[in-house]
Amino acid sequence: MRSRFSDYTVDYVDQSDEGQLVLFKVSNAYDPGALVLVDGNTAEVTVVARIRRELPSEELGLGSQVTYPAREGLKIPAYLTVPPSITSSADIKNLPFVILPHGGPYARTAKRFDSFAQFFATRGFAVLQMNFRGSAGYGESFEDAGRTNWVTMQDDVEDGTKWVVEEGLADPDRICIAGWSYGGYAALIGAIKSPELYACAISMAGVTDLQDMINDMKKYQFGSISAQNFVLRGFDSKQAIAENSPVKRAEELKVPLFLAHGEADQLVHFDQFTRMRSALKKSSAPVTYMKFKDEDHFLSNQQNRQEFFRGLDEFLKEVVGESESAL
């Protein structure tokens, strides 16, 4: 199985009652992939269905694994996706860039298809997705270094931005920071803390008020434990929580912002959006807002997802301009 799909990430999906047949999903950065069925008795692999088969591979950006140094020198693993028009490593220079930290934050970016990254790539942006400290899959000490200090996670994202500039990969005047969920939070706090690095910020379903999120979590059974493990242990005081909450520092925002959220989001509640929108009245930054009725955390409704990406496309053209590497 893995030898046949050596360049792909293989994810378990389901299996038959007796365990003879196992369903997997395979994909990589430039291929949406397929659902494949493996017969445990014969080792036969059958492609059951192609995923997003209407997307031709030649119109998708190629991805590669890279590392960059954090400020203490630790190597941070990351994935670099380039526009489809870039066919040589020599051409990866002075490109418009999107810094795209993953959600979670206790998850990871892997070598699998990412529609968010590919959207930016087809618009002519190179994309850097880092597995900052706190990400899963790199050992306990790597995870704890971020999970016990959220500022470390933020610093790792910022160091990735500085790296693409120092290496000459990025045009320093055309870098945006974007993300979904925790990634949206990272985009907001990154743009607020280091506006000189970014031409714009993009937050979809992002956390904006950490204390409010803690309060929401405590309303559920075992919520206090979840809040402690998820957020509270990442900060040493209530003041630190406030200082790292975008809603408390909204008036400091200087760069154009694209802020979007689903009204029925059960993971990051919609009031995170409304609180931020209200707080941003004190900011001079131009903000584009999008909200989606009866929509969840993942923009599961295809019509809403298309509307989101169309709006984002217009936003990027307005604040950054058309990329010479766009399709």
Coordinates of N, CA, C and O in Angstrom, one line a residue, residues 36-193:
V36 N -9.2 4.5 -1.5 CA -8.7 3.2 -2.0 C -9.1 2.1 -1.0 O -9.1 2.4 0.3
L37 N -9.4 1.0 -1.5 CA -9.8 -0.2 -0.7 C -8.7 -1.2 -0.7 O -8.2 -1.6 -1.8
V38 N -8.3 -1.7 0.5 CA -7.2 -2.7 0.5 C -7.8 -4.0 1.1 O -8.5 -4.0 2.1
D39 N -7.6 -5.1 0.4 CA -8.0 -6.4 0.8 C -6.9 -7.0 1.6 O -5.8 -7.2 1.1
G40 N -7.1 -7.2 2.9 CA -6.1 -7.7 3.8 C -5.7 -9.1 3.5 O -4.5 -9.5 3.8
N41 N -6.5 -9.9 2.8 CA -6.1 -11.3 2.5 C -5.2 -11.4 1.3 O -4.3 -12.1 1.2
T42 N -5.5 -10.5 0.3 CA -4.8 -10.6 -1.0 C -3.8 -9.5 -1.2 O -3.1 -9.5 -2.1
A43 N -3.9 -8.4 -0.4 CA -3.2 -7.2 -0.5 C -3.5 -6.4 -1.8 O -2.8 -5.5 -2.2
E44 N -4.6 -6.8 -2.4 CA -5.1 -6.1 -3.6 C -5.6 -4.7 -3.2 O -6.3 -4.5 -2.2
V45 N -5.1 -3.7 -4.0 CA -5.5 -2.3 -3.7 C -6.4 -1.8 -4.9 O -6.0 -1.9 -6.1
T46 N -7.6 -1.3 -4.5 CA -8.6 -0.9 -5.5 C -8.9 0.6 -5.3 O -9.2 1.0 -4.2
V47 N -8.8 1.4 -6.4 CA -9.2 2.8 -6.3 C -10.7 2.8 -6.4 O -11.3 2.5 -7.4
V48 N -11.4 3.3 -5.3 CA -12.8 3.3 -5.3 C -13.4 4.6 -5.9 O -14.3 4.5 -6.7
A49 N -12.7 5.7 -5.6 CA -13.2 7.0 -6.1 C -12.1 8.0 -6.1 O -11.3 8.1 -5.2
R50 N -12.0 8.8 -7.2 CA -11.1 9.9 -7.2 C -11.8 11.1 -6.5 O -13.0 11.3 -6.6
I51 N -11.0 11.9 -5.9 CA -11.5 13.1 -5.2 C -11.2 14.3 -6.0 O -10.0 14.5 -6.4
R52 N -12.2 15.1 -6.2 CA -12.0 16.4 -6.9 C -11.3 16.1 -8.2 O -10.4 16.8 -8.6
R53 N -11.8 15.1 -9.0 CA -11.2 14.7 -10.2 C -11.2 15.8 -11.3 O -10.4 15.7 -12.3
E54 N -12.0 16.8 -11.1 CA -12.1 17.9 -12.1 C -10.9 18.8 -12.0 O -10.7 19.7 -12.8
L55 N -10.1 18.7 -11.0 CA -8.9 19.5 -10.8 C -7.7 18.9 -11.5 O -7.1 17.9 -11.0
P56 N -7.2 19.4 -12.6 CA -6.1 18.8 -13.3 C -4.8 19.1 -12.5 O -4.6 20.3 -12.0
S57 N -3.9 18.2 -12.4 CA -2.7 18.3 -11.6 C -1.8 19.4 -12.1 O -1.1 20.1 -11.4
E58 N -1.8 19.7 -13.5 CA -1.0 20.7 -14.0 C -1.4 22.1 -13.6 O -0.7 23.1 -13.8
E59 N -2.6 22.3 -13.0 CA -3.1 23.5 -12.5 C -3.0 23.7 -11.0 O -3.5 24.6 -10.4
L60 N -2.3 22.7 -10.4 CA -2.1 22.8 -9.0 C -0.6 23.0 -8.7 O 0.3 22.5 -9.4
G61 N -0.3 23.7 -7.6 CA 1.1 24.0 -7.2 C 1.8 22.8 -6.6 O 1.2 22.0 -5.9
L62 N 3.1 22.7 -6.9 CA 3.9 21.7 -6.4 C 4.3 22.0 -4.9 O 4.5 23.1 -4.6
G63 N 4.4 21.0 -4.1 CA 4.7 21.2 -2.7 C 6.0 20.4 -2.3 O 6.3 19.4 -2.9
S64 N 6.8 21.0 -1.4 CA 8.0 20.3 -1.0 C 8.2 20.6 0.5 O 7.6 21.5 1.1
Q65 N 8.9 19.7 1.1 CA 9.3 19.8 2.6 C 10.5 20.7 2.7 O 11.5 20.5 2.0
V66 N 10.5 21.6 3.7 CA 11.6 22.5 4.0 C 11.7 22.6 5.5 O 10.8 22.2 6.2
T67 N 12.8 23.2 5.9 CA 13.0 23.6 7.3 C 13.5 25.0 7.4 O 14.2 25.4 6.5
Y68 N 13.3 25.6 8.5 CA 13.8 27.0 8.7 C 14.2 27.1 10.2 O 13.6 26.4 11.0
P69 N 15.1 28.0 10.5 CA 15.6 28.1 11.9 C 14.6 29.0 12.7 O 14.3 30.1 12.3
A70 N 14.2 28.6 13.9 CA 13.6 29.4 14.9 C 14.6 30.3 15.5 O 15.8 30.1 15.3
R71 N 14.2 31.3 16.2 CA 15.2 32.3 16.7 C 16.2 31.7 17.7 O 17.3 32.2 17.8
E72 N 15.8 30.6 18.3 CA 16.8 29.9 19.1 C 17.7 28.9 18.4 O 18.6 28.3 18.9
G73 N 17.4 28.8 17.1 CA 18.2 27.9 16.2 C 17.6 26.6 15.9 O 18.0 25.8 15.0
L74 N 16.5 26.2 16.6 CA 15.8 24.9 16.4 C 15.2 24.9 15.0 O 14.7 25.9 14.5
K75 N 15.4 23.8 14.3 CA 14.8 23.7 12.9 C 13.3 23.4 13.0 O 12.9 22.5 13.7
I76 N 12.5 24.2 12.3 CA 11.1 24.1 12.3 C 10.7 23.4 10.9 O 11.0 24.0 9.9
P77 N 10.0 22.3 11.0 CA 9.6 21.7 9.7 C 8.4 22.4 9.1 O 7.6 22.9 9.8
A78 N 8.4 22.5 7.7 CA 7.4 23.2 7.0 C 7.2 22.6 5.6 O 8.0 21.8 5.2
Y79 N 6.1 23.1 5.0 CA 5.8 22.7 3.6 C 5.7 24.0 2.8 O 5.1 25.0 3.2
L80 N 6.4 24.0 1.6 CA 6.3 25.1 0.7 C 5.6 24.7 -0.5 O 6.0 23.7 -1.2
T81 N 4.5 25.4 -0.8 CA 3.8 25.2 -2.1 C 4.0 26.4 -3.0 O 3.9 27.5 -2.5
V82 N 4.3 26.1 -4.2 CA 4.6 27.2 -5.2 C 3.5 27.3 -6.2 O 2.8 26.3 -6.5
P83 N 3.3 28.4 -6.9 CA 2.3 28.5 -7.9 C 2.5 27.5 -9.1 O 3.7 27.2 -9.3
P84 N 1.5 27.1 -9.7 CA 1.6 26.1 -10.8 C 2.6 26.5 -11.9 O 3.2 25.7 -12.6
S85 N 2.6 27.9 -12.1 CA 3.5 28.4 -13.2 C 5.0 28.3 -12.8 O 5.8 28.5 -13.7
I86 N 5.3 28.0 -11.6 CA 6.7 27.9 -11.2 C 7.2 26.4 -11.4 O 6.6 25.5 -10.8
T87 N 8.1 26.2 -12.3 CA 8.5 24.9 -12.6 C 10.0 24.6 -12.3 O 10.5 23.5 -12.4
S88 N 10.7 25.6 -11.8 CA 12.1 25.5 -11.4 C 12.3 26.2 -10.1 O 11.8 27.2 -9.8
S89 N 13.2 25.5 -9.3 CA 13.5 26.1 -7.9 C 14.2 27.5 -8.1 O 14.1 28.3 -7.2
A90 N 14.8 27.7 -9.2 CA 15.5 29.0 -9.5 C 14.5 30.1 -9.6 O 14.9 31.3 -9.4
D91 N 13.2 29.8 -9.9 CA 12.2 30.8 -10.1 C 11.5 31.1 -8.8 O 10.6 32.0 -8.8
I92 N 11.8 30.4 -7.7 CA 11.2 30.7 -6.4 C 12.0 31.9 -5.8 O 12.8 31.7 -4.9
K93 N 11.7 33.0 -6.2 CA 12.3 34.2 -5.7 C 11.4 35.5 -5.9 O 10.7 35.6 -6.9
N94 N 11.4 36.3 -4.9 CA 10.7 37.5 -4.9 C 9.2 37.3 -5.2 O 8.6 38.1 -5.9
L95 N 8.6 36.2 -4.7 CA 7.2 35.9 -5.0 C 6.3 36.5 -3.9 O 6.7 36.7 -2.8
P96 N 5.1 36.8 -4.3 CA 4.1 37.1 -3.3 C 3.9 35.9 -2.5 O 3.9 34.8 -3.0
F97 N 3.7 36.0 -1.2 CA 3.6 34.9 -0.3 C 2.4 34.9 0.7 O 2.0 36.0 1.0
V98 N 2.0 33.7 1.0 CA 1.0 33.6 2.1 C 1.6 32.7 3.2 O 2.1 31.6 2.9
I99 N 1.7 33.2 4.4 CA 2.1 32.4 5.6 C 0.8 31.8 6.1 O -0.1 32.5 6.5
L100 N 0.8 30.5 6.2 CA -0.5 29.7 6.5 C -0.3 28.8 7.6 O -0.2 27.5 7.4
P101 N -0.3 29.2 8.9 CA -0.3 28.3 10.0 C -1.5 27.5 10.1 O -2.6 27.9 9.8
H102 N -1.3 26.2 10.6 CA -2.5 25.3 10.6 C -3.4 25.6 11.8 O -3.0 26.3 12.7
G103 N -4.6 25.0 11.8 CA -5.5 25.1 12.9 C -5.2 24.1 14.0 O -4.1 23.4 13.9
G104 N -6.0 24.1 15.0 CA -5.8 23.1 16.1 C -5.8 23.8 17.4 O -6.8 23.8 18.1
P105 N -4.7 24.3 17.9 CA -3.3 24.3 17.2 C -2.6 23.0 17.4 O -1.5 22.8 16.8
Y106 N -3.2 22.1 18.2 CA -2.5 20.8 18.5 C -2.8 19.8 17.4 O -3.5 18.7 17.7
A107 N -2.4 20.1 16.2 CA -2.6 19.2 15.1 C -1.3 19.3 14.3 O -0.2 19.6 14.9
R108 N -1.3 19.1 13.0 CA -0.1 19.3 12.2 C -0.5 19.4 10.7 O -1.5 18.9 10.3
T109 N 0.4 20.0 10.0 CA 0.3 20.0 8.5 C 1.1 18.8 8.0 O 2.2 18.5 8.5
A110 N 0.5 18.1 7.1 CA 1.1 16.9 6.5 C 1.1 17.0 5.0 O 0.6 18.0 4.4
K111 N 1.8 16.1 4.3 CA 1.9 16.1 2.9 C 0.6 15.6 2.2 O 0.6 14.5 1.7
R112 N -0.4 16.4 2.4 CA -1.7 16.0 1.8 C -2.3 17.2 1.2 O -1.9 18.3 1.4
F113 N -3.4 17.0 0.4 CA -4.0 18.1 -0.4 C -4.6 19.1 0.6 O -5.3 18.7 1.5
D114 N -4.4 20.4 0.3 CA -4.9 21.4 1.1 C -5.5 22.5 0.2 O -4.8 23.2 -0.5
S115 N -6.9 22.5 0.2 CA -7.6 23.4 -0.8 C -7.3 24.9 -0.5 O -7.2 25.7 -1.4
F116 N -7.0 25.2 0.8 CA -6.7 26.6 1.1 C -5.4 27.0 0.5 O -5.2 28.0 -0.1
A117 N -4.4 26.1 0.7 CA -3.0 26.4 0.2 C -3.1 26.5 -1.4 O -2.5 27.3 -2.0
Q118 N -3.8 25.5 -2.0 CA -3.9 25.5 -3.4 C -4.6 26.7 -4.0 O -4.3 27.2 -5.1
F119 N -5.6 27.2 -3.3 CA -6.3 28.4 -3.7 C -5.3 29.5 -3.9 O -5.2 30.2 -4.9
F120 N -4.5 29.7 -2.9 CA -3.5 30.8 -2.9 C -2.4 30.6 -4.0 O -2.0 31.5 -4.7
A121 N -2.0 29.3 -4.2 CA -1.0 29.0 -5.2 C -1.5 29.3 -6.6 O -0.8 29.8 -7.4
T122 N -2.8 29.0 -6.9 CA -3.4 29.2 -8.2 C -3.5 30.7 -8.4 O -3.6 31.2 -9.6
R123 N -3.5 31.5 -7.4 CA -3.6 33.0 -7.5 C -2.2 33.6 -7.6 O -2.0 34.8 -7.6
G124 N -1.2 32.7 -7.7 CA 0.2 33.2 -7.9 C 1.0 33.5 -6.6 O 2.0 34.1 -6.7
F125 N 0.5 33.0 -5.5 CA 1.2 33.1 -4.2 C 1.9 31.8 -3.9 O 1.4 30.7 -4.0
A126 N 3.1 31.9 -3.4 CA 3.8 30.8 -2.7 C 3.2 30.7 -1.3 O 2.8 31.7 -0.8
V127 N 3.2 29.5 -0.8 CA 2.6 29.3 0.5 C 3.5 28.6 1.5 O 4.1 27.5 1.1
L128 N 3.7 29.1 2.7 CA 4.5 28.4 3.7 C 3.6 28.0 4.8 O 2.9 28.8 5.4
Q129 N 3.6 26.6 5.0 CA 2.8 26.1 6.1 C 3.8 25.4 7.1 O 4.4 24.4 6.8
M130 N 3.9 25.9 8.3 CA 4.8 25.4 9.3 C 4.2 24.6 10.3 O 3.0 24.8 10.7
N131 N 5.0 23.6 10.8 CA 4.6 22.9 12.0 C 5.3 23.4 13.2 O 6.4 23.0 13.6
F132 N 4.8 24.5 13.7 CA 5.4 25.3 14.8 C 5.4 24.4 16.0 O 4.7 23.3 16.1
R133 N 6.2 24.7 17.0 CA 6.3 23.9 18.2 C 4.9 23.9 18.9 O 4.2 25.0 18.9
G134 N 4.5 22.8 19.3 CA 3.1 22.6 19.7 C 2.4 21.6 18.8 O 1.4 21.0 19.1
S135 N 2.9 21.5 17.6 CA 2.3 20.6 16.6 C 2.5 19.2 16.9 O 3.5 18.8 17.6
A136 N 1.6 18.3 16.5 CA 1.8 16.9 16.8 C 2.7 16.2 15.9 O 3.0 16.6 14.7
G137 N 3.3 15.1 16.3 CA 4.1 14.2 15.5 C 5.6 14.4 15.5 O 6.3 13.7 14.8
Y138 N 6.1 15.3 16.4 CA 7.5 15.5 16.4 C 8.1 15.2 17.8 O 9.2 15.7 18.1
G139 N 7.3 14.5 18.6 CA 7.8 14.2 20.0 C 7.3 15.0 21.1 O 6.8 16.2 20.8
E140 N 7.3 14.5 22.3 CA 6.7 15.2 23.4 C 7.4 16.5 23.7 O 6.7 17.5 24.0
S141 N 8.7 16.6 23.7 CA 9.3 17.9 24.0 C 9.0 19.0 23.0 O 8.8 20.2 23.4
F142 N 8.9 18.6 21.7 CA 8.5 19.6 20.7 C 7.1 20.1 20.9 O 6.8 21.3 20.8
E143 N 6.2 19.2 21.2 CA 4.8 19.5 21.5 C 4.7 20.4 22.7 O 4.0 21.5 22.7
D144 N 5.3 20.0 23.8 CA 5.2 20.8 25.1 C 5.8 22.2 25.0 O 5.3 23.1 25.6
A145 N 6.8 22.3 24.1 CA 7.4 23.6 24.0 C 6.5 24.7 23.5 O 6.6 25.9 23.9
G146 N 5.5 24.3 22.7 CA 4.5 25.2 22.3 C 3.2 25.2 23.1 O 2.6 26.3 23.4
R147 N 2.8 24.0 23.6 CA 1.6 23.9 24.3 C 1.6 24.5 25.7 O 0.6 24.9 26.2
T148 N 2.8 24.7 26.2 CA 3.0 25.3 27.5 C 3.4 26.8 27.3 O 3.6 27.5 28.3
N149 N 3.5 27.2 26.1 CA 3.8 28.6 25.8 C 3.3 29.0 24.4 O 4.0 28.8 23.4
W150 N 2.1 29.6 24.4 CA 1.5 29.9 23.1 C 2.4 31.0 22.3 O 2.3 31.0 21.1
V151 N 3.1 31.8 23.1 CA 3.9 32.8 22.4 C 5.0 32.2 21.6 O 5.4 32.7 20.5
T152 N 5.5 31.0 22.0 CA 6.5 30.3 21.3 C 5.9 29.9 19.9 O 6.6 30.0 18.9
M153 N 4.6 29.4 19.9 CA 4.0 29.0 18.6 C 3.9 30.3 17.7 O 4.2 30.2 16.5
Q154 N 3.6 31.4 18.3 CA 3.5 32.6 17.5 C 4.9 33.0 17.0 O 5.0 33.5 15.8
D155 N 5.9 32.9 17.8 CA 7.2 33.3 17.4 C 7.7 32.4 16.2 O 8.4 32.8 15.3
D156 N 7.4 31.1 16.3 CA 7.8 30.2 15.2 C 7.1 30.6 13.9 O 7.7 30.4 12.8
V157 N 5.9 31.0 13.9 CA 5.2 31.5 12.7 C 5.9 32.7 12.2 O 6.2 32.8 11.0
E158 N 6.2 33.7 13.1 CA 6.9 34.9 12.6 C 8.3 34.6 12.1 O 8.7 35.2 11.1
D159 N 9.0 33.7 12.7 CA 10.3 33.3 12.2 C 10.2 32.7 10.8 O 11.2 32.9 10.0
G160 N 9.2 32.0 10.5 CA 9.0 31.5 9.1 C 8.8 32.6 8.1 O 9.4 32.6 7.0
T161 N 8.1 33.6 8.5 CA 7.9 34.8 7.7 C 9.3 35.5 7.4 O 9.6 35.8 6.2
K162 N 10.0 35.7 8.4 CA 11.3 36.3 8.3 C 12.3 35.5 7.4 O 13.1 36.0 6.6
W163 N 12.1 34.2 7.5 CA 13.0 33.3 6.7 C 12.8 33.4 5.2 O 13.7 33.5 4.5
V164 N 11.5 33.4 4.8 CA 11.2 33.5 3.4 C 11.7 34.8 2.8 O 12.1 34.9 1.6
V165 N 11.8 35.9 3.6 CA 12.3 37.2 3.2 C 13.8 37.1 3.1 O 14.4 37.5 2.1
E166 N 14.4 36.6 4.2 CA 15.9 36.5 4.2 C 16.5 35.6 3.1 O 17.6 35.9 2.6
E167 N 15.7 34.6 2.7 CA 16.2 33.7 1.7 C 15.9 34.2 0.3 O 16.3 33.6 -0.7
G168 N 15.2 35.3 0.2 CA 14.9 35.9 -1.1 C 13.8 35.3 -1.8 O 13.5 35.5 -3.0
L169 N 13.1 34.4 -1.1 CA 11.9 33.7 -1.7 C 10.7 34.6 -1.9 O 10.0 34.5 -2.9
A170 N 10.5 35.5 -0.9 CA 9.4 36.4 -0.9 C 9.6 37.8 -1.2 O 10.7 38.3 -0.9
D171 N 8.7 38.4 -1.8 CA 8.7 39.9 -2.0 C 8.2 40.4 -0.6 O 7.1 40.2 -0.2
P172 N 9.1 41.1 0.1 CA 8.7 41.6 1.5 C 7.5 42.5 1.5 O 6.9 42.7 2.6
D173 N 7.1 43.1 0.4 CA 6.0 44.0 0.4 C 4.7 43.3 0.0 O 3.6 43.9 0.0
R174 N 4.8 42.0 -0.3 CA 3.6 41.2 -0.7 C 3.4 39.9 0.1 O 3.3 38.9 -0.5
I175 N 3.5 40.0 1.4 CA 3.3 38.8 2.2 C 2.0 39.0 3.0 O 1.8 40.0 3.7
C176 N 1.1 38.0 3.0 CA -0.1 38.0 3.8 C 0.0 36.8 4.8 O 0.7 35.8 4.5
I177 N -0.6 37.0 5.9 CA -0.7 35.9 6.8 C -2.2 35.4 6.9 O -3.1 36.3 7.0
A178 N -2.4 34.1 6.8 CA -3.8 33.6 6.8 C -4.0 32.4 7.6 O -3.0 31.7 7.9
G179 N -5.2 32.1 8.0 CA -5.4 30.8 8.7 C -6.9 30.6 9.0 O -7.7 31.5 8.8
W180 N -7.2 29.4 9.4 CA -8.5 28.9 9.7 C -8.5 28.4 11.2 O -7.6 27.7 11.6
S181 N -9.4 28.8 12.0 CA -9.5 28.4 13.4 C -8.4 28.9 14.2 O -8.2 30.2 14.2
Y182 N -7.5 28.1 14.8 CA -6.3 28.6 15.5 C -5.5 29.3 14.4 O -4.8 30.4 14.8
G183 N -5.4 28.9 13.2 CA -4.6 29.6 12.2 C -5.1 31.0 12.0 O -4.4 31.9 11.7
G184 N -6.5 31.1 12.1 CA -7.0 32.5 12.0 C -6.6 33.4 13.1 O -6.4 34.5 13.0
Y185 N -6.6 32.8 14.3 CA -6.1 33.5 15.5 C -4.6 33.9 15.3 O -4.2 35.0 15.5
A186 N -3.8 32.9 14.8 CA -2.4 33.2 14.6 C -2.2 34.4 13.5 O -1.3 35.2 13.6
A187 N -3.1 34.4 12.5 CA -3.0 35.5 11.5 C -3.3 36.8 12.2 O -2.7 37.8 11.9
L188 N -4.4 36.8 13.0 CA -4.8 38.1 13.6 C -3.7 38.6 14.6 O -3.3 39.8 14.5
I189 N -3.2 37.8 15.5 CA -2.3 38.2 16.5 C -0.9 38.5 15.8 O -0.2 39.4 16.2
G190 N -0.6 37.8 14.8 CA 0.7 38.0 14.0 C 0.6 39.4 13.4 O 1.6 40.1 13.4
A191 N -0.5 39.7 12.7 CA -0.6 41.0 12.0 C -0.6 42.2 13.0 O -0.1 43.3 12.7
I192 N -1.2 41.9 14.2 CA -1.3 43.0 15.2 C 0.1 43.2 15.8 O 0.5 44.4 16.0
K193 N 0.8 42.1 16.1 CA 2.1 42.3 16.8 C 3.2 42.7 15.8 O 4.2 43.4 16.2

